[in-house]
Tab-separated table of C-alpha atoms in Angstrom:
chain	number	residue	atom	x	y	z
A	6	UNK	CA	-17.548	-27.336	20.391
A	7	UNK	CA	-20.863	-25.581	19.821
A	8	UNK	CA	-19.969	-22.971	22.442
A	9	UNK	CA	-16.716	-22.178	20.595
A	10	UNK	CA	-18.538	-21.853	17.267
A	11	UNK	CA	-21.150	-19.555	18.813
A	12	UNK	CA	-18.419	-17.462	20.462
A	13	UNK	CA	-16.426	-17.105	17.238
A	14	UNK	CA	-19.607	-16.154	15.334
A	15	UNK	CA	-20.428	-13.512	17.969
A	16	UNK	CA	-16.906	-12.065	17.761
A	17	UNK	CA	-17.067	-11.941	13.969
A	18	UNK	CA	-20.277	-9.909	14.178
A	19	UNK	CA	-18.971	-7.590	16.925
A	20	UNK	CA	-18.973	-3.929	15.900
A	21	UNK	CA	-15.746	-2.099	15.105
A	22	UNK	CA	-14.220	-0.141	17.949
A	23	UNK	CA	-12.547	3.265	17.623
A	24	UNK	CA	-10.107	4.458	20.284
A	25	UNK	CA	-8.373	7.453	18.707
A	26	UNK	CA	-11.354	9.842	18.599
A	27	UNK	CA	-12.000	9.985	22.321
A	28	UNK	CA	-9.224	7.830	23.835
A	29	UNK	CA	-11.829	5.337	25.068
A	30	UNK	CA	-13.279	2.436	23.097
A	31	UNK	CA	-16.482	3.400	21.301
A	32	UNK	CA	-18.577	2.305	18.382
A	33	UNK	CA	-17.499	4.476	15.410
A	34	UNK	CA	-21.123	5.492	14.800
A	35	UNK	CA	-21.431	6.915	18.330
A	36	UNK	CA	-18.336	9.132	18.136
A	37	UNK	CA	-19.136	12.816	17.661
A	38	UNK	CA	-16.100	13.280	15.412
A	39	UNK	CA	-15.360	12.732	11.748
A	40	UNK	CA	-13.432	9.441	11.842
A	41	UNK	CA	-12.268	7.041	9.150
A	42	UNK	CA	-10.909	3.577	9.944
A	43	UNK	CA	-8.764	1.794	7.361
A	44	UNK	CA	-8.236	-1.870	8.092
A	45	UNK	CA	-7.743	-4.666	5.607
A	46	UNK	CA	-5.298	-3.102	3.188
A	47	UNK	CA	-4.718	-4.227	-0.362
A	48	UNK	CA	-1.080	-5.414	-0.503
A	49	UNK	CA	-0.518	-3.361	-3.662
A	50	UNK	CA	-1.175	-0.158	-1.668
A	51	UNK	CA	2.125	-0.448	0.096
A	52	UNK	CA	2.959	3.145	0.826
A	53	UNK	CA	1.136	5.019	3.529
A	54	UNK	CA	0.578	8.324	1.668
A	55	UNK	CA	-1.284	6.600	-1.188
A	56	UNK	CA	-3.409	4.707	1.319
A	57	UNK	CA	-4.250	7.878	3.288
A	58	UNK	CA	-5.112	9.725	0.091
A	59	UNK	CA	-8.053	7.342	-0.412
A	60	UNK	CA	-9.678	8.442	2.872
A	61	UNK	CA	-12.299	11.183	2.630
A	62	UNK	CA	-11.110	14.603	3.759
A	63	UNK	CA	-7.416	13.718	3.619
A	64	UNK	CA	-5.426	15.469	0.933
A	65	UNK	CA	-1.849	14.446	0.246
A	66	UNK	CA	1.049	16.289	-1.300
A	67	UNK	CA	2.871	13.376	-2.927
A	68	UNK	CA	6.485	14.095	-3.779
A	69	UNK	CA	8.157	10.735	-4.432
A	70	UNK	CA	7.429	7.043	-3.911
A	71	UNK	CA	6.530	6.419	-0.289
A	72	UNK	CA	6.654	10.062	0.807
A	73	UNK	CA	3.862	12.513	1.254
A	74	UNK	CA	2.536	15.274	3.473
A	75	UNK	CA	-1.050	14.909	4.771
A	76	UNK	CA	-3.405	17.882	4.836
A	77	UNK	CA	-6.241	17.560	7.377
A	78	UNK	CA	-8.784	20.375	7.580
A	79	UNK	CA	-6.319	22.713	5.873
A	80	UNK	CA	-3.520	22.011	8.341
A	81	UNK	CA	-0.186	20.471	7.352
A	82	UNK	CA	3.102	19.447	8.961
A	83	UNK	CA	3.334	19.591	12.752
A	84	UNK	CA	-0.278	20.821	12.992
A	85	UNK	CA	-1.383	17.218	12.271
A	86	UNK	CA	-0.486	14.598	14.851
A	87	UNK	CA	0.807	11.266	13.554
A	88	UNK	CA	0.745	8.480	16.128
A	89	UNK	CA	2.406	5.097	15.667
A	90	UNK	CA	1.013	2.609	18.190
A	91	UNK	CA	-0.029	5.504	20.438
A	92	UNK	CA	3.341	7.278	20.429
A	93	UNK	CA	3.804	10.649	18.710
A	94	UNK	CA	5.729	10.286	15.490
A	95	UNK	CA	5.934	13.955	14.591
A	96	UNK	CA	6.923	16.682	16.985
A	97	UNK	CA	6.564	20.436	17.123
A	98	UNK	CA	10.289	20.620	16.378
A	99	UNK	CA	9.740	19.218	12.869
A	100	UNK	CA	9.857	21.827	10.181
A	101	UNK	CA	6.602	23.608	9.409
A	102	UNK	CA	4.836	23.249	6.116
A	103	UNK	CA	4.656	20.053	4.113
A	104	UNK	CA	7.144	17.473	5.329
A	105	UNK	CA	7.887	13.939	4.225
A	106	UNK	CA	8.123	12.181	7.587
A	107	UNK	CA	5.489	9.566	6.660
A	108	UNK	CA	8.193	7.876	4.584
A	109	UNK	CA	9.686	6.327	7.733
A	110	UNK	CA	6.394	4.896	9.056
A	111	UNK	CA	5.851	1.206	8.289
A	112	UNK	CA	3.403	1.156	5.378
A	113	UNK	CA	2.021	-2.218	6.464
A	114	UNK	CA	0.268	-1.027	9.621
A	115	UNK	CA	-2.634	-3.283	10.506
A	116	UNK	CA	-5.119	-0.496	11.249
A	117	UNK	CA	-5.220	3.240	10.653
A	118	UNK	CA	-7.613	5.600	12.427
A	119	UNK	CA	-7.971	9.114	11.020
A	120	UNK	CA	-9.656	11.830	13.081
A	121	UNK	CA	-10.379	14.964	11.069
A	122	UNK	CA	-10.713	18.270	12.859
A	123	UNK	CA	-9.243	19.936	15.947
A	124	UNK	CA	-8.131	17.381	18.531
A	125	UNK	CA	-5.813	19.525	20.636
A	126	UNK	CA	-7.906	19.127	23.795
A	127	UNK	CA	-7.197	15.374	23.804
A	128	UNK	CA	-3.775	15.267	22.145
A	129	UNK	CA	-2.066	18.651	22.618
A	130	UNK	CA	-1.124	21.482	20.284
A	131	UNK	CA	0.168	19.159	17.551
A	132	UNK	CA	-3.334	18.019	16.623
A	133	UNK	CA	-5.003	21.154	15.281
A	134	UNK	CA	-5.879	19.605	11.916
A	135	UNK	CA	-6.450	16.076	13.134
A	136	UNK	CA	-4.844	12.790	14.136
A	137	UNK	CA	-3.541	9.907	12.029
A	138	UNK	CA	-3.036	6.832	14.215
A	139	UNK	CA	-1.205	3.862	12.647
A	140	UNK	CA	-1.644	0.770	14.801
A	141	UNK	CA	0.138	-2.578	14.679
A	142	UNK	CA	-1.460	-5.872	15.532
A	143	UNK	CA	-0.927	-6.655	19.231
A	144	UNK	CA	1.782	-9.155	20.109
A	145	UNK	CA	0.186	-12.338	21.414
A	146	UNK	CA	1.628	-15.233	23.337
A	147	UNK	CA	3.956	-17.633	21.570
A	148	UNK	CA	5.967	-17.133	18.399
A	149	UNK	CA	4.676	-15.965	15.024
A	150	UNK	CA	6.363	-15.290	11.687
A	151	UNK	CA	4.762	-13.318	8.859
A	152	UNK	CA	6.089	-12.552	5.410
A	153	UNK	CA	4.378	-10.753	2.527
A	154	UNK	CA	5.539	-9.602	-0.856
A	155	UNK	CA	4.288	-7.433	-3.700
A	156	UNK	CA	5.329	-6.780	-7.259
A	157	UNK	CA	3.957	-4.532	-9.984
A	158	UNK	CA	4.789	-4.539	-13.663
A	159	UNK	CA	3.410	-1.048	-14.314
A	160	UNK	CA	6.270	0.693	-12.525
A	161	UNK	CA	8.644	-2.282	-12.250
A	162	UNK	CA	8.473	-2.156	-8.462
A	163	UNK	CA	8.712	-4.830	-5.817
A	164	UNK	CA	8.472	-4.820	-2.058
A	165	UNK	CA	8.102	-7.065	0.907
A	166	UNK	CA	7.751	-7.322	4.642
A	167	UNK	CA	8.979	-9.735	7.275
A	168	UNK	CA	7.807	-9.745	10.904
A	169	UNK	CA	8.721	-11.983	13.817
A	170	UNK	CA	6.789	-11.816	17.113
A	171	UNK	CA	7.687	-13.532	20.355
A	172	UNK	CA	5.765	-13.043	23.584
A	173	UNK	CA	4.241	-14.474	26.723
A	174	UNK	CA	1.741	-13.194	29.292
A	175	UNK	CA	4.019	-10.428	30.622
A	176	UNK	CA	6.429	-9.344	27.882
A	177	UNK	CA	6.672	-9.458	24.115
A	178	UNK	CA	8.784	-8.222	21.267
A	179	UNK	CA	8.610	-7.676	17.518
A	180	UNK	CA	11.277	-7.294	14.899
A	181	UNK	CA	10.693	-6.679	11.244
A	182	UNK	CA	11.878	-5.226	7.990
A	183	UNK	CA	10.108	-3.893	4.917
A	184	UNK	CA	11.157	-2.495	1.591
């Protein structure tokens, strides 16, 4: 019992790890890049553009609820790479200039890593301004259900999210919906 308590205390004090900046796990203070990590999100900040706008060096062109175009180091559109769980969300075939493709990314991502500055050497020509990496919580073994909801009286809005995970040691799956 004492060993488990000591192990959980050690894990709680473990430093954060950043993967997006160099594609290998590193302490965020040792990375030679300008990186911001957004983790525990306030449930009232339910759209991704408003959440990204709070990060230093990220400017957003907000057009309507849930949509926005990020500007990183003066670059916009396909010059900024958006990754969702490591897969490219935007492509060079997307229209240039400000686009609203963040509206289709799940706003309840569990972790967001933002790398500001040219990252084309690691990620290709779509990362001239930087990289925004939205990461979901890994699927564990067993079954898990999660449901969250938000409501605001200021703009008479409401939203929610439902996730169901099912997995074992070799394969797993997730299904969800949000509004």
